[in-house]
Coordinates of C-alpha atoms (C1' of nucleotides) in Angstrom, one line a residue:
Chain A
M599 CA -2.2 -19.1 -40.1
T600 CA 1.1 -18.5 -41.4
E601 CA 1.3 -14.8 -40.5
T602 CA 4.1 -13.5 -42.4
T603 CA 2.9 -10.2 -42.1
D604 CA 5.0 -7.9 -40.0
T605 CA 3.5 -6.9 -36.8
R606 CA 3.2 -3.4 -36.0
W607 CA 4.4 -3.1 -32.3
L608 CA 2.9 -0.4 -30.1
D609 CA 5.2 2.8 -29.8
A610 CA 6.0 4.2 -26.3
D611 CA 2.9 6.4 -26.1
E612 CA 0.4 3.5 -27.2
Q613 CA 2.2 1.2 -24.6
E614 CA 1.6 3.6 -22.1
T615 CA -2.1 4.2 -22.9
W616 CA -2.6 0.8 -23.1
R617 CA -1.3 -0.2 -19.8
A618 CA -2.6 2.8 -18.2
F619 CA -6.3 1.6 -19.6
L620 CA -5.6 -1.9 -18.2
W621 CA -4.3 -0.8 -14.9
T622 CA -7.0 2.0 -14.3
S623 CA -9.8 -0.7 -15.2
R624 CA -8.4 -3.2 -13.1
L625 CA -8.1 -1.0 -10.0
L626 CA -11.3 0.6 -10.2
N627 CA -13.0 -2.8 -10.6
E628 CA -11.1 -3.9 -7.4
A629 CA -12.0 -1.1 -5.4
L630 CA -15.7 -1.5 -6.2
D631 CA -15.6 -5.1 -5.7
R632 CA -14.0 -4.4 -2.3
Q633 CA -16.1 -1.7 -1.2
L634 CA -19.4 -3.6 -2.2
Q635 CA -18.4 -7.0 -0.9
R636 CA -17.2 -5.3 2.6
D637 CA -20.2 -3.1 2.9
S638 CA -23.0 -5.0 1.2
G639 CA -21.9 -8.5 1.0
M640 CA -22.0 -8.8 -2.8
P641 CA -19.7 -8.6 -5.7
H642 CA -19.9 -5.7 -8.0
A643 CA -21.5 -8.1 -10.9
Y644 CA -24.2 -9.0 -8.6
Y645 CA -25.1 -5.4 -7.6
M646 CA -25.0 -4.5 -11.3
I647 CA -27.6 -7.2 -12.1
L648 CA -29.8 -5.9 -9.3
A649 CA -29.5 -2.4 -10.5
M650 CA -30.4 -3.2 -14.1
L651 CA -33.3 -5.1 -12.9
S652 CA -34.4 -2.2 -10.6
E653 CA -34.6 0.1 -13.9
S654 CA -36.3 -2.5 -15.9
P655 CA -40.3 -2.2 -16.3
G656 CA -41.8 -4.2 -13.6
R657 CA -38.2 -4.6 -12.1
A658 CA -38.1 -7.8 -14.3
R659 CA -36.5 -9.1 -17.5
T660 CA -36.0 -12.3 -19.4
M661 CA -32.6 -14.0 -18.7
T662 CA -31.5 -13.3 -22.2
E663 CA -32.5 -9.6 -22.2
L664 CA -30.8 -9.4 -18.7
A665 CA -27.5 -10.9 -19.9
E666 CA -27.3 -8.5 -22.5
I667 CA -27.9 -5.4 -20.7
V668 CA -25.2 -6.3 -18.2
Y669 CA -22.9 -7.6 -20.7
S670 CA -22.8 -11.2 -19.3
S671 CA -22.7 -14.7 -20.8
P672 CA -25.8 -16.6 -20.4
S673 CA -23.9 -19.3 -18.1
R674 CA -22.6 -16.4 -15.9
L675 CA -25.8 -14.9 -15.4
S676 CA -27.5 -18.2 -14.7
H677 CA -25.0 -19.2 -11.8
A678 CA -25.4 -15.5 -10.6
V679 CA -29.0 -15.6 -10.6
N680 CA -28.8 -18.8 -8.7
R681 CA -27.0 -16.9 -5.8
L682 CA -29.3 -14.0 -5.8
E683 CA -32.0 -16.3 -5.5
E684 CA -30.6 -18.1 -2.7
A685 CA -30.2 -14.7 -0.9
G686 CA -34.0 -13.8 -1.6
W687 CA -33.0 -10.8 -4.1
V688 CA -34.2 -12.3 -7.2
R689 CA -37.1 -14.5 -8.3
R690 CA -37.4 -16.6 -11.4
T691 CA -40.8 -17.1 -13.1
K692 CA -41.8 -18.8 -16.2
H693 CA -43.0 -16.9 -19.0
G694 CA -46.6 -17.6 -20.0
A695 CA -46.4 -17.4 -23.9
D696 CA -43.2 -18.9 -24.4
R697 CA -42.4 -21.6 -21.9
R698 CA -38.5 -21.6 -22.9
T699 CA -38.0 -18.2 -21.1
T700 CA -37.5 -17.5 -17.9
I701 CA -38.0 -14.2 -16.3
A702 CA -35.9 -12.5 -13.4
E703 CA -37.6 -10.2 -10.9
L704 CA -36.1 -8.3 -8.4
T705 CA -37.8 -8.9 -5.1
D706 CA -38.6 -6.4 -2.3
A707 CA -35.8 -7.6 -0.2
G708 CA -33.8 -7.3 -3.5
Y709 CA -34.8 -3.7 -3.9
A710 CA -34.1 -3.0 -0.3
A711 CA -30.5 -4.5 -0.5
L712 CA -30.0 -2.3 -3.5
A713 CA -31.2 0.9 -2.0
E714 CA -28.9 0.2 0.9
A715 CA -26.0 -0.8 -1.2
A716 CA -26.3 2.2 -3.5
P717 CA -25.0 5.1 -1.7
G718 CA -21.9 3.8 -0.5
H719 CA -21.2 2.3 -4.0
V720 CA -22.2 5.5 -5.8
A721 CA -19.6 7.3 -3.5
E722 CA -16.9 4.8 -4.3
V723 CA -17.6 5.4 -8.1
R724 CA -17.5 9.3 -7.6
R725 CA -14.5 9.3 -5.8
H726 CA -12.6 7.3 -8.1
L727 CA -14.0 8.0 -11.2
F728 CA -15.5 11.5 -11.2
D729 CA -13.7 13.8 -8.7
P730 CA -10.4 13.2 -10.2
L731 CA -11.8 14.7 -13.5
T732 CA -13.0 18.2 -14.8
R733 CA -16.3 17.9 -16.3
D734 CA -14.9 18.6 -19.8
R735 CA -12.6 15.8 -19.5
M736 CA -15.3 13.5 -18.3
L737 CA -17.2 14.6 -21.3
E738 CA -14.4 14.0 -23.5
F739 CA -13.6 10.7 -22.0
R740 CA -17.0 9.7 -22.5
E741 CA -16.7 10.2 -26.3
T742 CA -13.7 8.3 -26.6
L743 CA -15.3 5.3 -24.9
H744 CA -18.1 5.3 -27.2
A745 CA -15.8 5.4 -30.1
L746 CA -14.4 2.4 -28.3
L747 CA -17.7 0.7 -28.0
A748 CA -18.7 1.1 -31.5
V749 CA -16.0 -1.1 -32.3
L750 CA -16.3 -3.6 -29.5
D751 CA -20.0 -4.0 -29.6
P752 CA -21.1 -2.8 -33.2
D753 CA -24.5 -4.1 -32.8
R754 CA -25.5 -2.4 -29.6
E755 CA -27.6 0.6 -30.4
A756 CA -25.4 3.3 -30.1
P757 CA -25.9 5.5 -27.1
C758 CA -24.6 8.8 -29.1
A759 CA -26.6 7.9 -32.4
R760 CA -27.9 11.5 -32.7
E761 CA -26.1 12.1 -35.9
L762 CA -27.4 9.1 -37.8
G763 CA -30.3 10.7 -39.8
Chain B
M1054 CA -21.2 5.0 10.2
T1055 CA -24.3 6.5 10.5
E1056 CA -24.1 7.9 7.0
T1057 CA -26.8 10.9 7.4
T1058 CA -25.2 12.5 4.7
D1059 CA -27.4 12.9 1.5
T1060 CA -25.8 10.7 -1.7
R1061 CA -25.0 12.6 -4.4
W1062 CA -26.3 10.6 -7.1
L1063 CA -24.7 10.3 -10.8
D1064 CA -26.5 12.7 -13.3
A1065 CA -27.2 11.4 -16.9
D1066 CA -23.9 12.3 -18.4
E1067 CA -22.0 10.6 -15.4
Q1068 CA -24.2 7.6 -15.1
E1069 CA -23.3 7.1 -19.3
T1070 CA -19.6 7.9 -18.5
W1071 CA -19.5 5.1 -16.0
R1072 CA -21.1 2.4 -17.8
A1073 CA -19.5 3.1 -20.8
F1074 CA -16.2 2.8 -19.0
L1075 CA -17.4 -0.4 -17.4
W1076 CA -18.5 -1.9 -20.6
T1077 CA -15.6 -1.0 -22.6
S1078 CA -13.0 -2.2 -20.1
R1079 CA -15.3 -5.6 -20.0
L1080 CA -15.3 -6.1 -23.5
L1081 CA -11.9 -5.5 -24.3
N1082 CA -10.5 -7.7 -21.5
E1083 CA -12.9 -10.4 -23.0
A1084 CA -11.8 -9.9 -26.3
L1085 CA -8.2 -10.2 -25.3
D1086 CA -8.8 -13.3 -23.3
R1087 CA -10.7 -15.0 -25.9
Q1088 CA -7.9 -14.2 -28.4
L1089 CA -5.1 -15.5 -26.2
Q1090 CA -6.7 -18.2 -25.1
R1091 CA -7.7 -19.5 -28.3
D1092 CA -4.4 -18.9 -30.1
S1093 CA -1.9 -19.1 -27.4
G1094 CA -3.6 -20.9 -24.5
M1095 CA -3.0 -18.6 -21.8
P1096 CA -5.5 -16.1 -20.4
H1097 CA -4.4 -12.3 -20.4
A1098 CA -3.3 -12.2 -17.0
Y1099 CA -0.8 -14.7 -17.6
Y1100 CA 0.5 -13.3 -20.7
M1101 CA 1.0 -10.0 -19.0
I1102 CA 3.3 -11.9 -16.4
L1103 CA 5.4 -13.5 -19.1
A1104 CA 5.3 -9.9 -20.8
M1105 CA 6.8 -8.1 -17.7
L1106 CA 9.5 -10.8 -16.8
S1107 CA 10.4 -10.3 -20.3
E1108 CA 11.1 -6.8 -19.9
S1109 CA 13.0 -7.2 -16.4
P1110 CA 16.5 -7.2 -16.0
G1111 CA 17.7 -10.9 -16.4
R1112 CA 14.0 -11.9 -17.6
A1113 CA 13.6 -12.3 -13.7
R1114 CA 11.9 -10.5 -10.6
T1115 CA 11.0 -11.4 -7.1
M1116 CA 7.5 -12.4 -6.4
T1117 CA 6.8 -9.2 -4.6
E1118 CA 8.2 -7.1 -7.5
L1119 CA 6.2 -9.0 -10.1
A1120 CA 3.2 -8.8 -8.2
E1121 CA 3.5 -4.9 -8.0
I1122 CA 4.3 -4.8 -11.6
V1123 CA 1.1 -6.6 -12.8
Y1124 CA -1.1 -5.1 -10.3
S1125 CA -1.8 -8.8 -8.8
S1126 CA -2.3 -9.9 -5.1
P1127 CA 0.3 -12.2 -4.0
S1128 CA -1.9 -14.9 -3.7
R1129 CA -2.9 -14.7 -7.4
L1130 CA 0.2 -14.3 -8.6
S1131 CA 1.5 -17.3 -6.6
H1132 CA -1.1 -19.5 -8.1
A1133 CA -0.5 -18.1 -11.9
V1134 CA 3.2 -18.9 -11.5
N1135 CA 2.4 -22.3 -10.4
R1136 CA 0.5 -22.9 -13.6
L1137 CA 3.2 -21.0 -15.5
E1138 CA 5.9 -23.4 -13.9
E1139 CA 3.6 -26.1 -14.9
A1140 CA 3.8 -24.9 -18.4
G1141 CA 7.7 -24.8 -18.3
W1142 CA 7.4 -20.9 -19.0
V1143 CA 8.6 -19.8 -15.7
R1144 CA 11.2 -20.9 -13.2
R1145 CA 11.4 -20.4 -9.7
T1146 CA 14.7 -19.8 -7.7
K1147 CA 15.4 -19.0 -4.3
H1148 CA 17.4 -15.8 -3.8
G1149 CA 20.7 -16.2 -2.3
A1150 CA 21.0 -13.2 0.4
D1151 CA 17.4 -13.4 1.6
R1152 CA 16.2 -16.8 1.9
R1153 CA 12.3 -15.5 2.2
T1154 CA 12.4 -14.3 -1.3
T1155 CA 11.6 -16.2 -4.3
I1156 CA 12.7 -15.3 -8.1
A1157 CA 10.5 -16.0 -11.0
E1158 CA 12.6 -16.2 -13.9
L1159 CA 11.5 -16.6 -17.7
T1160 CA 12.5 -19.6 -19.2
D1161 CA 13.5 -19.8 -22.8
A1162 CA 10.1 -21.6 -23.6
G1163 CA 8.6 -18.9 -21.8
Y1164 CA 10.1 -16.5 -24.1
A1165 CA 9.3 -18.5 -27.2
A1166 CA 5.9 -18.8 -26.1
L1167 CA 5.5 -15.2 -25.5
A1168 CA 7.1 -14.3 -28.7
E1169 CA 5.0 -16.4 -30.5
A1170 CA 1.8 -15.0 -28.9
A1171 CA 2.7 -11.3 -29.2
P1172 CA 1.8 -10.5 -32.6
G1173 CA -1.7 -11.9 -32.4
H1174 CA -2.2 -10.2 -29.1
V1175 CA -0.7 -6.7 -30.4
A1176 CA -3.1 -6.7 -33.5
E1177 CA -5.9 -7.3 -31.2
V1178 CA -5.1 -4.4 -28.6
R1179 CA -4.6 -2.2 -31.8
R1180 CA -8.0 -3.2 -33.5
H1181 CA -10.0 -2.7 -30.4
L1182 CA -8.0 0.4 -28.6
F1183 CA -6.2 2.3 -31.3
D1184 CA -7.7 1.8 -34.7
P1185 CA -10.8 3.4 -33.8
L1186 CA -9.0 6.5 -32.2
T1187 CA -7.1 9.6 -33.6
R1188 CA -3.5 10.2 -32.2
D1189 CA -4.8 13.2 -30.4
R1190 CA -7.5 11.3 -29.0
M1191 CA -5.5 8.6 -27.7
L1192 CA -3.0 11.1 -26.1
E1193 CA -5.8 13.1 -24.4
F1194 CA -7.4 9.5 -23.3
R1195 CA -3.9 8.5 -21.7
E1196 CA -3.9 11.9 -19.8
T1197 CA -7.2 11.1 -18.4
L1198 CA -6.3 7.8 -17.3
H1199 CA -3.1 9.1 -15.9
A1200 CA -5.4 11.4 -13.5
L1201 CA -7.4 8.5 -12.6
L1202 CA -4.6 6.4 -11.6
A1203 CA -3.0 9.1 -9.6
V1204 CA -5.9 8.7 -7.2
L1205 CA -6.3 4.8 -7.6
D1206 CA -2.8 4.1 -7.0
P1207 CA -1.0 7.2 -5.2
D1208 CA 2.0 5.5 -4.2
R1209 CA 3.0 4.5 -7.5
E1210 CA 5.6 6.4 -9.2
A1211 CA 3.5 8.8 -11.5
P1212 CA 4.4 8.0 -15.1
C1213 CA 4.2 11.7 -16.1
A1214 CA 6.1 12.9 -13.3
R1215 CA 7.9 15.5 -15.4
E1216 CA 6.3 18.4 -13.7
L1217 CA 7.6 17.8 -10.0
G1218 CA 10.6 19.6 -9.9
Chain C
dC227 C1' 21.0 -12.9 22.5
dT228 C1' 16.0 -13.7 23.0
dC229 C1' 11.4 -12.0 21.7
dT230 C1' 8.5 -9.6 19.0
dT231 C1' 7.4 -7.6 14.5
dT232 C1' 7.8 -7.6 9.5
dT233 C1' 8.1 -9.3 5.1
dA234 C1' 7.9 -12.6 1.6
dC235 C1' 5.5 -15.9 0.1
dT236 C1' 2.2 -20.1 -0.1
dT237 C1' -1.4 -22.9 0.9
dC238 C1' -6.5 -23.6 1.8
dA239 C1' -11.1 -23.1 1.4
dG240 C1' -14.6 -20.8 -0.9
dA241 C1' -16.6 -18.0 -4.7
dT242 C1' -17.0 -16.7 -9.5
dT243 C1' -16.3 -17.5 -14.3
dT244 C1' -15.6 -20.1 -18.5
dC245 C1' -16.6 -23.7 -21.7
dA246 C1' -18.6 -27.3 -23.3
dA247 C1' -22.5 -29.9 -23.1
dC248 C1' -27.3 -30.7 -22.2
dT249 C1' -32.6 -30.0 -21.9
dA250 C1' -36.6 -28.2 -23.2
dT251 C1' -39.3 -25.6 -26.3
dA252 C1' -40.5 -23.1 -30.4
dT253 C1' -40.0 -22.5 -35.3
dC254 C1' -39.2 -23.3 -39.8
dT255 C1' -39.3 -26.7 -44.2
dG256 C1' -41.0 -29.7 -47.4
Chain D
dC967 C1' -47.7 -32.9 -39.2
dA968 C1' -42.7 -34.9 -39.1
dG969 C1' -37.8 -33.9 -38.8
dA970 C1' -34.4 -30.4 -38.9
dT971 C1' -32.8 -26.2 -36.9
dA972 C1' -32.7 -22.4 -33.6
dT973 C1' -33.6 -20.5 -29.6
dA974 C1' -33.6 -20.1 -24.1
dG975 C1' -31.7 -21.5 -20.3
dT976 C1' -29.4 -24.6 -17.1
dT977 C1' -25.7 -27.7 -15.5
dG978 C1' -21.2 -29.7 -14.6
dA979 C1' -16.3 -29.6 -14.3
dA980 C1' -12.4 -27.4 -14.8
dA981 C1' -9.8 -22.9 -14.1
dT982 C1' -9.2 -18.9 -11.9
dC983 C1' -9.4 -15.5 -8.1
dT984 C1' -10.2 -14.0 -3.3
dG985 C1' -9.5 -13.4 1.4
dA986 C1' -7.9 -15.5 5.5
dA987 C1' -4.4 -18.3 7.6
dG988 C1' -0.3 -20.4 7.8
dT989 C1' 5.2 -20.8 7.3
dA990 C1' 9.4 -19.3 7.2
dA991 C1' 12.9 -16.0 7.3
dA992 C1' 14.9 -11.6 8.3
dA993 C1' 14.9 -7.2 11.3
dG994 C1' 14.1 -4.6 15.1
dA995 C1' 13.6 -4.1 20.4
dG996 C1' 15.1 -4.6 25.1

DNA sequence: CTCTTTTACTTCAGATTTCAACTATATCTG
DNA sequence: CAGATATAGTTGAAATCTGAAGTAAAAGAG
């Protein structure tokens, strides 16, 4: 509590890097949210839920798994799935063996909505994230992000855990 | 409208890069929000408003300037300043010459709150963003972010516009 | 000097997120 | 098996954010 330690402030380069990261992520997120909301009537967070479900075996996941995959709190996911269920894009089922767990399943309508939203969304991601970068820069960017993720989310199985053995 | 063009989907590397960026920015933002909310009772967005005001001449800015600096919509800023004013951290004044414009000014209490919040916040940024990166990686990361910002926010005066002349 | 347009900001309503309970089921302990 | 604890998920209220509409003042057009 009594933090007598001197703070090591950010130097100019760090300051600029930090703010660049902040603004970049905010602007990118806003651009994607606007595009998806305008063209497909859903926020980006909801698109991601549909996308992750579509890649899951049987297009279904337990709520807990799904929350982990989309980096969402259980509460936020629950609210979101409520809306997605209202839209008819996701269906909830009860797990047979463990009756605590709920399974969220992508409906055909949900898959169709995703399929229709995807091209515009991908175009937006490409335009803002990949078009401005050379391939090499993109790959080194990814390495940097993985280094950050390793600290931010240590428990996650590292996506680049090839060097482990 | 009739988008007959075939979508160029993301390849595996792009997909991984995109999601790494998404999760990194989300996790970092959540970490900072939690730390600031817990230790200083304010969300990160509000901290940023105080911080930007503190760096402004006279610790004051018009609402429009402030909104641009913190990359916020006028509406969001207005709501935020309402709360900051309730907290006694910011004061609104009317501009003399142009009676449309409102000036937001950091109060002494606001400066004090900022000063108290800063060390913990900076430590969190350092821990999550800079400790995991070498200096070179940090600098190249910054270049990449500037390349993205140039597209996301073309009207902004580029922070690295040295090459222009 | 009116009329129109722009600019600066606020407000309203609705949507989403957060955080703290809360319910229900399963598991573990003795 | 009874009781404690852990897990899975939901709910409700408060906070925040969004987008559209509204207000007021300034600037421009005729």
